[in-house]
Amino acid sequence: MRCVRCLLRLQSLGVRGPSGRPGPQYAALLQPASSPPQGQVLRHFHGSPACAKRPVPADFFDEGEGKKDKSLVTHDDLFERVARDAKTKATFNKVLDVFTKKDIRRRGHVEFIYAALKKMPEFGVERDLAVYNKLLDVFPKEVFVPRNFIQRMFNHYPRQQECGVQVLEQMENYGIMPNVETKVLLVQIFGEKSHPMRKYQRIMYWFPKFKHLNPFPVPLQLPEDPVDLARLSLTRIADDLDAKVTVYQMPSTDITEAGEEITLPHIVGIQSPDQIELLAKHNPSRPVFVEGPFPLWLRKTCVYYYILRADPAPLEEKTEEPYDPERCFDYPLQLNLELSRDLGDDESFDVDDLDEGPVFAMCMTGRGDQATLNQWISGLQQNNPILGQIPTLFRLDAGPRELQSVADSDPGHGYRTGPQSEAQDGAEPSPEAEPDIIVEEEPRRSQGMKQ
Amino acid sequence: MSLLRMVRLPPVKPQQLLLPSAPPVCAARRTVIQGEYRRPGQPKDDTPAWMKIKFDFSKGVEGIKKHFMLLRREFLDRWVGPEGKPIIEHMLEQNRLIWEFRGPESLEEWTVSSDREIGGQSEVYLKLGRNSNTCFLYGTLCSTPPKDGETRYSGYCSMRSKQQLASFDRKKHFDWSSFNTLHLRIRGDGRPWMINIAAETYFSHQKDDVYSYFLYTRGGPYWQEVKIPFSKFFLTHRGRIQDNQHPLWLDKVNTIGFTLGDKADGPFQLEIDYVGVCKDYAHTEDFAYEVYKRNPEV
């Protein structure tokens, strides 16, 4: 009885035209088979001016209409059907268009948005602000805005608000900062003081505060080229502006006379003048070690590096070298001023110094086997002739296999060394790996090792 | 009509249907009623509290020995000065070493945890470094959420210092009120970590309040000295930044923790040499965030 009365009243409102706010929607409800032009007009009422509507291809319309009869349709299904061939931003937007055009009342939009949020990483649009705004546009406008203080006091349309918060939370998790368009949409959908609006305000308050906090920033787009990537990461970990990056070998693929294909990995090393100086002072009777691979994370990418280091010198070998006062005439290199302000003015921590030995050089390579690293050491000899007299030990861990999949295209060459194997014979080449490259470096290295 | 339908429903504990065990999405304020974390689907633990206590004679004997030793030290330390140090040393103290890792017994003061307890697959281990005078935290991170239908995020590994206890298992707190900067010497692998400081709170609903800040690591073979002013720490509660911020009160600090959760699946490592606090005279800031109005404004 009451329902019928309401419907009758609504119909009269609908006849009166767009002056009554809820009128047109329910008018459409009462005339389900009404003419399409009217539906077009009503759609404008729901849509926001922010996102202009584009025409939707007819075949998607048909699919949507055909599915309508079934009682239980998951919205994943819609995504799966559309994205059978390609999962791109265009198809994702198409699905959103299909949904918004399909039903004037946007029935089941909460489930649809949850499904879309879950599908976003698959389509590669999880970092796209425009897509998030389009997704928020799926919510019907002005329906969930509380209209009096009682509605505002209680949680008005909690499921829809939670869904809106979820959209914003996914943006937050991917580090996407919303813009004014998002705000306009949220105000239109949920009103000024709703939970999604609060979430938006929180994001806008905290994101700029933490945006440039990292003192060692990593670019969003890492370079594709492994040599460039190695250069970037080596300058990052070297922490010395004077350090010089040297590319010892560019990646290349050769075909020998026998018809074998040989892939040469890239070898990029870094060494600073201080490190050269340290290495020159190193006692040649004590060995140096090539160690690695050690991981370095640049956002979601892991690269591996190798270091050349030595054990700390024993106490009797340590000598304090006084500064040469004639090294620099412009200003003194050493100052002994009494600057202490108070009795307990001791700013240093009372800890034993960790002496782990000096690091002489670092390198990154596409393949972490001993032969490749040997080439690096040979390349280092140009600047550090003392390396020819110092025995070099290789302490290579059974490296992580991701190294090869990331940086090296050839998976056939595994690590020769086993887990924690200490290869004493640093000069022994691996004849099956790179015979033609090692050969010319070989005499120098073996000379060095025999001492 | 709708009321009638409600009444005719079979009594299936409607509250359980409506309220999931996970907290609601839009919570930036503390909820007052909180329980311990319970995995979805796990039955409630109904054993009475007295059954969990171990009534053991040997435990009692050991306890008496331990606690009276602690009590004796507490009494005798008073005669020397505050915290067992002469007063002149206490007054002139510029920095204090809180934790350093020299030997296996120093690892006893720390606990590690990962998302194993919520059903995840991350692994975390703690051991001494190569020269056994550093602490080496390593493991693998895996951010696949557990398939229990409710948990949406996963993937964290953390290391937290144990609560200090005085005699008779009373809580003992760190008093860092004369310092203003946290000083660490670390070596990481380029991943960002989070430092969490838990201070003593008054009300029980604040027990999960934690003050956090970020710890960025450079990576590489070199050690890194990090100084973080305590004024930068912001208030979080169960992983959510709070609207009402408050500076960290340093007179009763309970624990400090390091958490990794950067969603990059794979191995990680963090080496810590020492954790200390120091006084930085150049730093005068009280609190880095607005406290005179709410964020966002109401």
mmCIF file with all atom_site columns, C-alpha atoms in Angstrom, chain A residues 150-328:
data_model
loop_
_atom_site.group_PDB
_atom_site.id
_atom_site.type_symbol
_atom_site.label_atom_id
_atom_site.label_alt_id
_atom_site.label_comp_id
_atom_site.label_asym_id
_atom_site.label_entity_id
_atom_site.label_seq_id
_atom_site.pdbx_PDB_ins_code
_atom_site.Cartn_x
_atom_site.Cartn_y
_atom_site.Cartn_z
_atom_site.occupancy
_atom_site.B_iso_or_equiv
_atom_site.pdbx_formal_charge
_atom_site.auth_seq_id
_atom_site.auth_comp_id
_atom_site.auth_asym_id
_atom_site.auth_atom_id
_atom_site.pdbx_PDB_model_num
ATOM 1   C CA . ILE A 1 150 ? 20.927  12.677  12.017  1.00 0.00 ? 150 ILE A CA 1
ATOM 2   C CA . GLN A 1 151 ? 22.248  11.054  8.882   1.00 0.00 ? 151 GLN A CA 1
ATOM 3   C CA . ARG A 1 152 ? 25.510  12.854  9.345   1.00 0.00 ? 152 ARG A CA 1
ATOM 4   C CA . MET A 1 153 ? 25.737  11.691  12.929  1.00 0.00 ? 153 MET A CA 1
ATOM 5   C CA . PHE A 1 154 ? 25.350  8.043   12.042  1.00 0.00 ? 154 PHE A CA 1
ATOM 6   C CA . ASN A 1 155 ? 27.429  6.301   9.486   1.00 0.00 ? 155 ASN A CA 1
ATOM 7   C CA . HIS A 1 156 ? 25.554  7.126   6.306   1.00 0.00 ? 156 HIS A CA 1
ATOM 8   C CA . TYR A 1 157 ? 25.759  4.369   3.675   1.00 0.00 ? 157 TYR A CA 1
ATOM 9   C CA . PRO A 1 158 ? 28.627  2.590   5.444   1.00 0.00 ? 158 PRO A CA 1
ATOM 10  C CA . ARG A 1 159 ? 29.309  0.012   2.747   1.00 0.00 ? 159 ARG A CA 1
ATOM 11  C CA . GLN A 1 160 ? 29.695  2.622   0.063   1.00 0.00 ? 160 GLN A CA 1
ATOM 12  C CA . GLN A 1 161 ? 31.873  4.800   2.258   1.00 0.00 ? 161 GLN A CA 1
ATOM 13  C CA . GLU A 1 162 ? 34.104  1.866   3.119   1.00 0.00 ? 162 GLU A CA 1
ATOM 14  C CA . CYS A 1 163 ? 34.435  1.105   -0.553  1.00 0.00 ? 163 CYS A CA 1
ATOM 15  C CA . GLY A 1 164 ? 35.440  4.689   -1.250  1.00 0.00 ? 164 GLY A CA 1
ATOM 16  C CA . VAL A 1 165 ? 38.015  4.520   1.528   1.00 0.00 ? 165 VAL A CA 1
ATOM 17  C CA . GLN A 1 166 ? 39.321  1.320   0.033   1.00 0.00 ? 166 GLN A CA 1
ATOM 18  C CA . VAL A 1 167 ? 39.903  3.030   -3.311  1.00 0.00 ? 167 VAL A CA 1
ATOM 19  C CA . LEU A 1 168 ? 41.843  5.762   -1.561  1.00 0.00 ? 168 LEU A CA 1
ATOM 20  C CA . GLU A 1 169 ? 43.771  3.259   0.479   1.00 0.00 ? 169 GLU A CA 1
ATOM 21  C CA . GLN A 1 170 ? 44.921  1.453   -2.603  1.00 0.00 ? 170 GLN A CA 1
ATOM 22  C CA . MET A 1 171 ? 46.072  4.792   -4.000  1.00 0.00 ? 171 MET A CA 1
ATOM 23  C CA . GLU A 1 172 ? 47.935  5.373   -0.759  1.00 0.00 ? 172 GLU A CA 1
ATOM 24  C CA . ASN A 1 173 ? 49.590  1.977   -0.884  1.00 0.00 ? 173 ASN A CA 1
ATOM 25  C CA . TYR A 1 174 ? 50.890  2.608   -4.366  1.00 0.00 ? 174 TYR A CA 1
ATOM 26  C CA . GLY A 1 175 ? 51.984  6.106   -3.421  1.00 0.00 ? 175 GLY A CA 1
ATOM 27  C CA . ILE A 1 176 ? 49.600  7.943   -5.733  1.00 0.00 ? 176 ILE A CA 1
ATOM 28  C CA . MET A 1 177 ? 48.710  11.400  -4.559  1.00 0.00 ? 177 MET A CA 1
ATOM 29  C CA . PRO A 1 178 ? 45.108  12.355  -5.301  1.00 0.00 ? 178 PRO A CA 1
ATOM 30  C CA . ASN A 1 179 ? 44.357  15.634  -7.021  1.00 0.00 ? 179 ASN A CA 1
ATOM 31  C CA . VAL A 1 180 ? 41.602  18.202  -7.021  1.00 0.00 ? 180 VAL A CA 1
ATOM 32  C CA . GLU A 1 181 ? 39.491  16.116  -9.337  1.00 0.00 ? 181 GLU A CA 1
ATOM 33  C CA . THR A 1 182 ? 39.458  13.344  -6.756  1.00 0.00 ? 182 THR A CA 1
ATOM 34  C CA . LYS A 1 183 ? 38.349  15.819  -4.145  1.00 0.00 ? 183 LYS A CA 1
ATOM 35  C CA . VAL A 1 184 ? 35.530  17.139  -6.311  1.00 0.00 ? 184 VAL A CA 1
ATOM 36  C CA . LEU A 1 185 ? 34.361  13.623  -6.982  1.00 0.00 ? 185 LEU A CA 1
ATOM 37  C CA . LEU A 1 186 ? 34.443  12.690  -3.303  1.00 0.00 ? 186 LEU A CA 1
ATOM 38  C CA . VAL A 1 187 ? 32.510  15.782  -2.326  1.00 0.00 ? 187 VAL A CA 1
ATOM 39  C CA . GLN A 1 188 ? 29.916  15.039  -4.977  1.00 0.00 ? 188 GLN A CA 1
ATOM 40  C CA . ILE A 1 189 ? 29.596  11.418  -3.974  1.00 0.00 ? 189 ILE A CA 1
ATOM 41  C CA . PHE A 1 190 ? 29.931  11.365  -0.202  1.00 0.00 ? 190 PHE A CA 1
ATOM 42  C CA . GLY A 1 191 ? 29.770  14.945  0.953   1.00 0.00 ? 191 GLY A CA 1
ATOM 43  C CA . GLU A 1 192 ? 32.136  17.200  2.785   1.00 0.00 ? 192 GLU A CA 1
ATOM 44  C CA . LYS A 1 193 ? 32.660  15.348  6.046   1.00 0.00 ? 193 LYS A CA 1
ATOM 45  C CA . SER A 1 194 ? 32.477  11.723  5.087   1.00 0.00 ? 194 SER A CA 1
ATOM 46  C CA . HIS A 1 195 ? 35.016  9.036   5.805   1.00 0.00 ? 195 HIS A CA 1
ATOM 47  C CA . PRO A 1 196 ? 36.484  8.981   2.268   1.00 0.00 ? 196 PRO A CA 1
ATOM 48  C CA . MET A 1 197 ? 36.861  12.729  2.436   1.00 0.00 ? 197 MET A CA 1
ATOM 49  C CA . ARG A 1 198 ? 38.715  12.373  5.736   1.00 0.00 ? 198 ARG A CA 1
ATOM 50  C CA . LYS A 1 199 ? 40.957  9.770   4.199   1.00 0.00 ? 199 LYS A CA 1
ATOM 51  C CA . TYR A 1 200 ? 41.647  12.138  1.324   1.00 0.00 ? 200 TYR A CA 1
ATOM 52  C CA . GLN A 1 201 ? 42.556  14.891  3.757   1.00 0.00 ? 201 GLN A CA 1
ATOM 53  C CA . ARG A 1 202 ? 44.874  12.592  5.653   1.00 0.00 ? 202 ARG A CA 1
ATOM 54  C CA . ILE A 1 203 ? 46.659  11.586  2.486   1.00 0.00 ? 203 ILE A CA 1
ATOM 55  C CA . MET A 1 204 ? 46.989  15.183  1.413   1.00 0.00 ? 204 MET A CA 1
ATOM 56  C CA . TYR A 1 205 ? 48.400  16.104  4.799   1.00 0.00 ? 205 TYR A CA 1
ATOM 57  C CA . TRP A 1 206 ? 50.958  13.357  5.218   1.00 0.00 ? 206 TRP A CA 1
ATOM 58  C CA . PHE A 1 207 ? 52.103  12.586  1.704   1.00 0.00 ? 207 PHE A CA 1
ATOM 59  C CA . PRO A 1 208 ? 53.856  15.896  1.028   1.00 0.00 ? 208 PRO A CA 1
ATOM 60  C CA . LYS A 1 209 ? 55.538  15.678  4.430   1.00 0.00 ? 209 LYS A CA 1
ATOM 61  C CA . PHE A 1 210 ? 57.158  12.346  3.634   1.00 0.00 ? 210 PHE A CA 1
ATOM 62  C CA . LYS A 1 211 ? 57.650  12.833  -0.065  1.00 0.00 ? 211 LYS A CA 1
ATOM 63  C CA . HIS A 1 212 ? 61.291  13.913  -0.181  1.00 0.00 ? 212 HIS A CA 1
ATOM 64  C CA . LEU A 1 213 ? 62.453  12.330  3.031   1.00 0.00 ? 213 LEU A CA 1
ATOM 65  C CA . ASN A 1 214 ? 64.802  9.782   1.556   1.00 0.00 ? 214 ASN A CA 1
ATOM 66  C CA . PRO A 1 215 ? 68.372  11.108  1.690   1.00 0.00 ? 215 PRO A CA 1
ATOM 67  C CA . PHE A 1 216 ? 69.385  8.514   -0.916  1.00 0.00 ? 216 PHE A CA 1
ATOM 68  C CA . PRO A 1 217 ? 66.673  8.927   -3.503  1.00 0.00 ? 217 PRO A CA 1
ATOM 69  C CA . VAL A 1 218 ? 66.111  6.324   -6.170  1.00 0.00 ? 218 VAL A CA 1
ATOM 70  C CA . PRO A 1 219 ? 64.601  7.414   -9.482  1.00 0.00 ? 219 PRO A CA 1
ATOM 71  C CA . LEU A 1 220 ? 61.130  6.099   -10.170 1.00 0.00 ? 220 LEU A CA 1
ATOM 72  C CA . GLN A 1 221 ? 62.164  4.723   -13.522 1.00 0.00 ? 221 GLN A CA 1
ATOM 73  C CA . LEU A 1 222 ? 65.363  2.762   -13.244 1.00 0.00 ? 222 LEU A CA 1
ATOM 74  C CA . PRO A 1 223 ? 67.483  2.631   -16.410 1.00 0.00 ? 223 PRO A CA 1
ATOM 75  C CA . GLU A 1 224 ? 66.877  -0.408  -18.556 1.00 0.00 ? 224 GLU A CA 1
ATOM 76  C CA . ASP A 1 225 ? 70.437  -0.823  -19.706 1.00 0.00 ? 225 ASP A CA 1
ATOM 77  C CA . PRO A 1 226 ? 72.389  -2.956  -17.218 1.00 0.00 ? 226 PRO A CA 1
ATOM 78  C CA . VAL A 1 227 ? 75.479  -0.815  -17.636 1.00 0.00 ? 227 VAL A CA 1
ATOM 79  C CA . ASP A 1 228 ? 73.566  2.342   -16.763 1.00 0.00 ? 228 ASP A CA 1
ATOM 80  C CA . LEU A 1 229 ? 71.917  0.571   -13.873 1.00 0.00 ? 229 LEU A CA 1
ATOM 81  C CA . ALA A 1 230 ? 75.309  -0.583  -12.622 1.00 0.00 ? 230 ALA A CA 1
ATOM 82  C CA . ARG A 1 231 ? 76.672  2.930   -12.950 1.00 0.00 ? 231 ARG A CA 1
ATOM 83  C CA . LEU A 1 232 ? 73.774  4.335   -10.956 1.00 0.00 ? 232 LEU A CA 1
ATOM 84  C CA . SER A 1 233 ? 73.996  1.798   -8.173  1.00 0.00 ? 233 SER A CA 1
ATOM 85  C CA . LEU A 1 234 ? 77.765  1.948   -7.906  1.00 0.00 ? 234 LEU A CA 1
ATOM 86  C CA . THR A 1 235 ? 77.792  5.709   -7.530  1.00 0.00 ? 235 THR A CA 1
ATOM 87  C CA . ARG A 1 236 ? 75.084  5.290   -4.925  1.00 0.00 ? 236 ARG A CA 1
ATOM 88  C CA . ILE A 1 237 ? 76.985  2.857   -2.752  1.00 0.00 ? 237 ILE A CA 1
ATOM 89  C CA . ALA A 1 238 ? 80.423  4.414   -3.260  1.00 0.00 ? 238 ALA A CA 1
ATOM 90  C CA . ASP A 1 239 ? 79.401  7.527   -1.311  1.00 0.00 ? 239 ASP A CA 1
ATOM 91  C CA . ASP A 1 240 ? 82.261  9.525   -2.782  1.00 0.00 ? 240 ASP A CA 1
ATOM 92  C CA . LEU A 1 241 ? 81.933  12.191  -5.420  1.00 0.00 ? 241 LEU A CA 1
ATOM 93  C CA . ASP A 1 242 ? 85.515  11.680  -6.554  1.00 0.00 ? 242 ASP A CA 1
ATOM 94  C CA . ALA A 1 243 ? 84.967  8.027   -7.318  1.00 0.00 ? 243 ALA A CA 1
ATOM 95  C CA . LYS A 1 244 ? 85.354  7.125   -10.956 1.00 0.00 ? 244 LYS A CA 1
ATOM 96  C CA . VAL A 1 245 ? 83.209  4.572   -12.730 1.00 0.00 ? 245 VAL A CA 1
ATOM 97  C CA . THR A 1 246 ? 85.021  2.463   -15.277 1.00 0.00 ? 246 THR A CA 1
ATOM 98  C CA . VAL A 1 247 ? 83.328  0.169   -17.738 1.00 0.00 ? 247 VAL A CA 1
ATOM 99  C CA . TYR A 1 248 ? 85.741  -2.703  -18.171 1.00 0.00 ? 248 TYR A CA 1
ATOM 100 C CA . GLN A 1 249 ? 83.645  -4.605  -20.623 1.00 0.00 ? 249 GLN A CA 1
ATOM 101 C CA . MET A 1 250 ? 80.457  -3.839  -22.474 1.00 0.00 ? 250 MET A CA 1
ATOM 102 C CA . PRO A 1 251 ? 77.929  -6.628  -22.846 1.00 0.00 ? 251 PRO A CA 1
ATOM 103 C CA . SER A 1 252 ? 78.157  -8.235  -26.238 1.00 0.00 ? 252 SER A CA 1
ATOM 104 C CA . THR A 1 253 ? 77.497  -11.484 -28.018 1.00 0.00 ? 253 THR A CA 1
ATOM 105 C CA . ASP A 1 254 ? 80.117  -13.043 -30.251 1.00 0.00 ? 254 ASP A CA 1
ATOM 106 C CA . ILE A 1 255 ? 80.103  -16.099 -32.413 1.00 0.00 ? 255 ILE A CA 1
ATOM 107 C CA . THR A 1 256 ? 83.379  -17.994 -32.580 1.00 0.00 ? 256 THR A CA 1
ATOM 108 C CA . GLU A 1 257 ? 84.681  -19.968 -35.563 1.00 0.00 ? 257 GLU A CA 1
ATOM 109 C CA . ALA A 1 258 ? 83.324  -23.155 -34.053 1.00 0.00 ? 258 ALA A CA 1
ATOM 110 C CA . GLY A 1 259 ? 79.865  -21.642 -34.225 1.00 0.00 ? 259 GLY A CA 1
ATOM 111 C CA . GLU A 1 260 ? 79.445  -21.310 -30.482 1.00 0.00 ? 260 GLU A CA 1
ATOM 112 C CA . GLU A 1 261 ? 77.718  -18.280 -29.189 1.00 0.00 ? 261 GLU A CA 1
ATOM 113 C CA . ILE A 1 262 ? 79.569  -16.517 -26.425 1.00 0.00 ? 262 ILE A CA 1
ATOM 114 C CA . THR A 1 263 ? 77.886  -13.881 -24.344 1.00 0.00 ? 263 THR A CA 1
ATOM 115 C CA . LEU A 1 264 ? 80.200  -11.461 -22.657 1.00 0.00 ? 264 LEU A CA 1
ATOM 116 C CA . PRO A 1 265 ? 78.760  -10.000 -19.472 1.00 0.00 ? 265 PRO A CA 1
ATOM 117 C CA . HIS A 1 266 ? 79.188  -6.379  -18.580 1.00 0.00 ? 266 HIS A CA 1
ATOM 118 C CA . ILE A 1 267 ? 81.781  -5.457  -15.984 1.00 0.00 ? 267 ILE A CA 1
ATOM 119 C CA . VAL A 1 268 ? 81.474  -2.053  -14.399 1.00 0.00 ? 268 VAL A CA 1
ATOM 120 C CA . GLY A 1 269 ? 83.711  -1.024  -11.552 1.00 0.00 ? 269 GLY A CA 1
ATOM 121 C CA . ILE A 1 270 ? 84.172  1.981   -9.337  1.00 0.00 ? 270 ILE A CA 1
ATOM 122 C CA . GLN A 1 271 ? 87.200  3.223   -7.464  1.00 0.00 ? 271 GLN A CA 1
ATOM 123 C CA . SER A 1 272 ? 87.929  6.502   -5.774  1.00 0.00 ? 272 SER A CA 1
ATOM 124 C CA . PRO A 1 273 ? 91.364  8.173   -5.456  1.00 0.00 ? 273 PRO A CA 1
ATOM 125 C CA . ASP A 1 274 ? 91.323  7.431   -1.743  1.00 0.00 ? 274 ASP A CA 1
ATOM 126 C CA . GLN A 1 275 ? 90.859  3.770   -2.433  1.00 0.00 ? 275 GLN A CA 1
ATOM 127 C CA . ILE A 1 276 ? 93.718  3.782   -4.940  1.00 0.00 ? 276 ILE A CA 1
ATOM 128 C CA . GLU A 1 277 ? 95.900  5.369   -2.296  1.00 0.00 ? 277 GLU A CA 1
ATOM 129 C CA . LEU A 1 278 ? 94.846  2.801   0.294   1.00 0.00 ? 278 LEU A CA 1
ATOM 130 C CA . LEU A 1 279 ? 95.570  -0.036  -2.065  1.00 0.00 ? 279 LEU A CA 1
ATOM 131 C CA . ALA A 1 280 ? 98.980  1.376   -2.921  1.00 0.00 ? 280 ALA A CA 1
ATOM 132 C CA . LYS A 1 281 ? 99.851  1.334   0.769   1.00 0.00 ? 281 LYS A CA 1
ATOM 133 C CA . HIS A 1 282 ? 98.645  -2.202  1.243   1.00 0.00 ? 282 HIS A CA 1
ATOM 134 C CA . ASN A 1 283 ? 101.236 -4.685  2.421   1.00 0.00 ? 283 ASN A CA 1
ATOM 135 C CA . PRO A 1 284 ? 101.790 -6.992  -0.589  1.00 0.00 ? 284 PRO A CA 1
ATOM 136 C CA . SER A 1 285 ? 102.343 -10.028 1.584   1.00 0.00 ? 285 SER A CA 1
ATOM 137 C CA . ARG A 1 286 ? 98.780  -9.945  2.855   1.00 0.00 ? 286 ARG A CA 1
ATOM 138 C CA . PRO A 1 287 ? 96.096  -11.137 0.480   1.00 0.00 ? 287 PRO A CA 1
ATOM 139 C CA . VAL A 1 288 ? 93.142  -9.156  -0.780  1.00 0.00 ? 288 VAL A CA 1
ATOM 140 C CA . PHE A 1 289 ? 89.732  -10.717 -1.196  1.00 0.00 ? 289 PHE A CA 1
ATOM 141 C CA . VAL A 1 290 ? 87.089  -10.514 -3.861  1.00 0.00 ? 290 VAL A CA 1
ATOM 142 C CA . GLU A 1 291 ? 83.822  -11.053 -2.067  1.00 0.00 ? 291 GLU A CA 1
ATOM 143 C CA . GLY A 1 292 ? 80.251  -11.154 -3.042  1.00 0.00 ? 292 GLY A CA 1
ATOM 144 C CA . PRO A 1 293 ? 77.651  -11.089 -4.286  1.00 0.00 ? 293 PRO A CA 1
ATOM 145 C CA . PHE A 1 294 ? 76.034  -8.620  -1.925  1.00 0.00 ? 294 PHE A CA 1
ATOM 146 C CA . PRO A 1 295 ? 72.499  -7.431  -2.615  1.00 0.00 ? 295 PRO A CA 1
ATOM 147 C CA . LEU A 1 296 ? 71.485  -3.852  -3.165  1.00 0.00 ? 296 LEU A CA 1
ATOM 148 C CA . TRP A 1 297 ? 67.857  -2.885  -3.469  1.00 0.00 ? 297 TRP A CA 1
ATOM 149 C CA . LEU A 1 298 ? 66.715  -0.011  -5.620  1.00 0.00 ? 298 LEU A CA 1
ATOM 150 C CA . ARG A 1 299 ? 62.991  0.128   -4.938  1.00 0.00 ? 299 ARG A CA 1
ATOM 151 C CA . LYS A 1 300 ? 61.743  -3.238  -6.195  1.00 0.00 ? 300 LYS A CA 1
ATOM 152 C CA . THR A 1 301 ? 64.870  -4.205  -8.094  1.00 0.00 ? 301 THR A CA 1
ATOM 153 C CA . CYS A 1 302 ? 67.705  -6.142  -6.580  1.00 0.00 ? 302 CYS A CA 1
ATOM 154 C CA . VAL A 1 303 ? 71.185  -5.862  -8.025  1.00 0.00 ? 303 VAL A CA 1
ATOM 155 C CA . TYR A 1 304 ? 74.332  -7.522  -6.784  1.00 0.00 ? 304 TYR A CA 1
ATOM 156 C CA . TYR A 1 305 ? 77.800  -6.140  -6.365  1.00 0.00 ? 305 TYR A CA 1
ATOM 157 C CA . TYR A 1 306 ? 81.248  -7.491  -5.562  1.00 0.00 ? 306 TYR A CA 1
ATOM 158 C CA . ILE A 1 307 ? 83.919  -5.834  -3.481  1.00 0.00 ? 307 ILE A CA 1
ATOM 159 C CA . LEU A 1 308 ? 87.667  -6.028  -3.305  1.00 0.00 ? 308 LEU A CA 1
ATOM 160 C CA . ARG A 1 309 ? 88.744  -5.757  0.278   1.00 0.00 ? 309 ARG A CA 1
ATOM 161 C CA . ALA A 1 310 ? 91.429  -6.785  2.708   1.00 0.00 ? 310 ALA A CA 1
ATOM 162 C CA . ASP A 1 311 ? 91.483  -7.881  6.291   1.00 0.00 ? 311 ASP A CA 1
ATOM 163 C CA . PRO A 1 312 ? 92.352  -5.172  8.779   1.00 0.00 ? 312 PRO A CA 1
ATOM 164 C CA . ALA A 1 313 ? 96.048  -4.720  9.228   1.00 0.00 ? 313 ALA A CA 1
ATOM 165 C CA . PRO A 1 314 ? 97.453  -6.071  12.493  1.00 0.00 ? 314 PRO A CA 1
ATOM 166 C CA . LEU A 1 315 ? 98.288  -3.577  15.185  1.00 0.00 ? 315 LEU A CA 1
ATOM 167 C CA . GLU A 1 316 ? 102.047 -3.602  14.652  1.00 0.00 ? 316 GLU A CA 1
ATOM 168 C CA . GLU A 1 317 ? 101.642 -2.664  11.012  1.00 0.00 ? 317 GLU A CA 1
ATOM 169 C CA . LYS A 1 318 ? 99.420  0.299   11.684  1.00 0.00 ? 318 LYS A CA 1
ATOM 170 C CA . THR A 1 319 ? 101.306 3.537   11.550  1.00 0.00 ? 319 THR A CA 1
ATOM 171 C CA . GLU A 1 320 ? 99.914  6.949   12.127  1.00 0.00 ? 320 GLU A CA 1
ATOM 172 C CA . GLU A 1 321 ? 101.182 9.045   9.300   1.00 0.00 ? 321 GLU A CA 1
ATOM 173 C CA . PRO A 1 322 ? 101.449 12.680  10.210  1.00 0.00 ? 322 PRO A CA 1
ATOM 174 C CA . TYR A 1 323 ? 100.047 15.127  7.727   1.00 0.00 ? 323 TYR A CA 1
ATOM 175 C CA . ASP A 1 324 ? 102.612 16.608  5.483   1.00 0.00 ? 324 ASP A CA 1
ATOM 176 C CA . PRO A 1 325 ? 102.363 20.322  6.229   1.00 0.00 ? 325 PRO A CA 1
ATOM 177 C CA . GLU A 1 326 ? 103.596 21.139  2.744   1.00 0.00 ? 326 GLU A CA 1
ATOM 178 C CA . ARG A 1 327 ? 100.838 19.226  1.053   1.00 0.00 ? 327 ARG A CA 1
ATOM 179 C CA . CYS A 1 328 ? 98.646  22.263  1.025   1.00 0.00 ? 328 CYS A CA 1
#
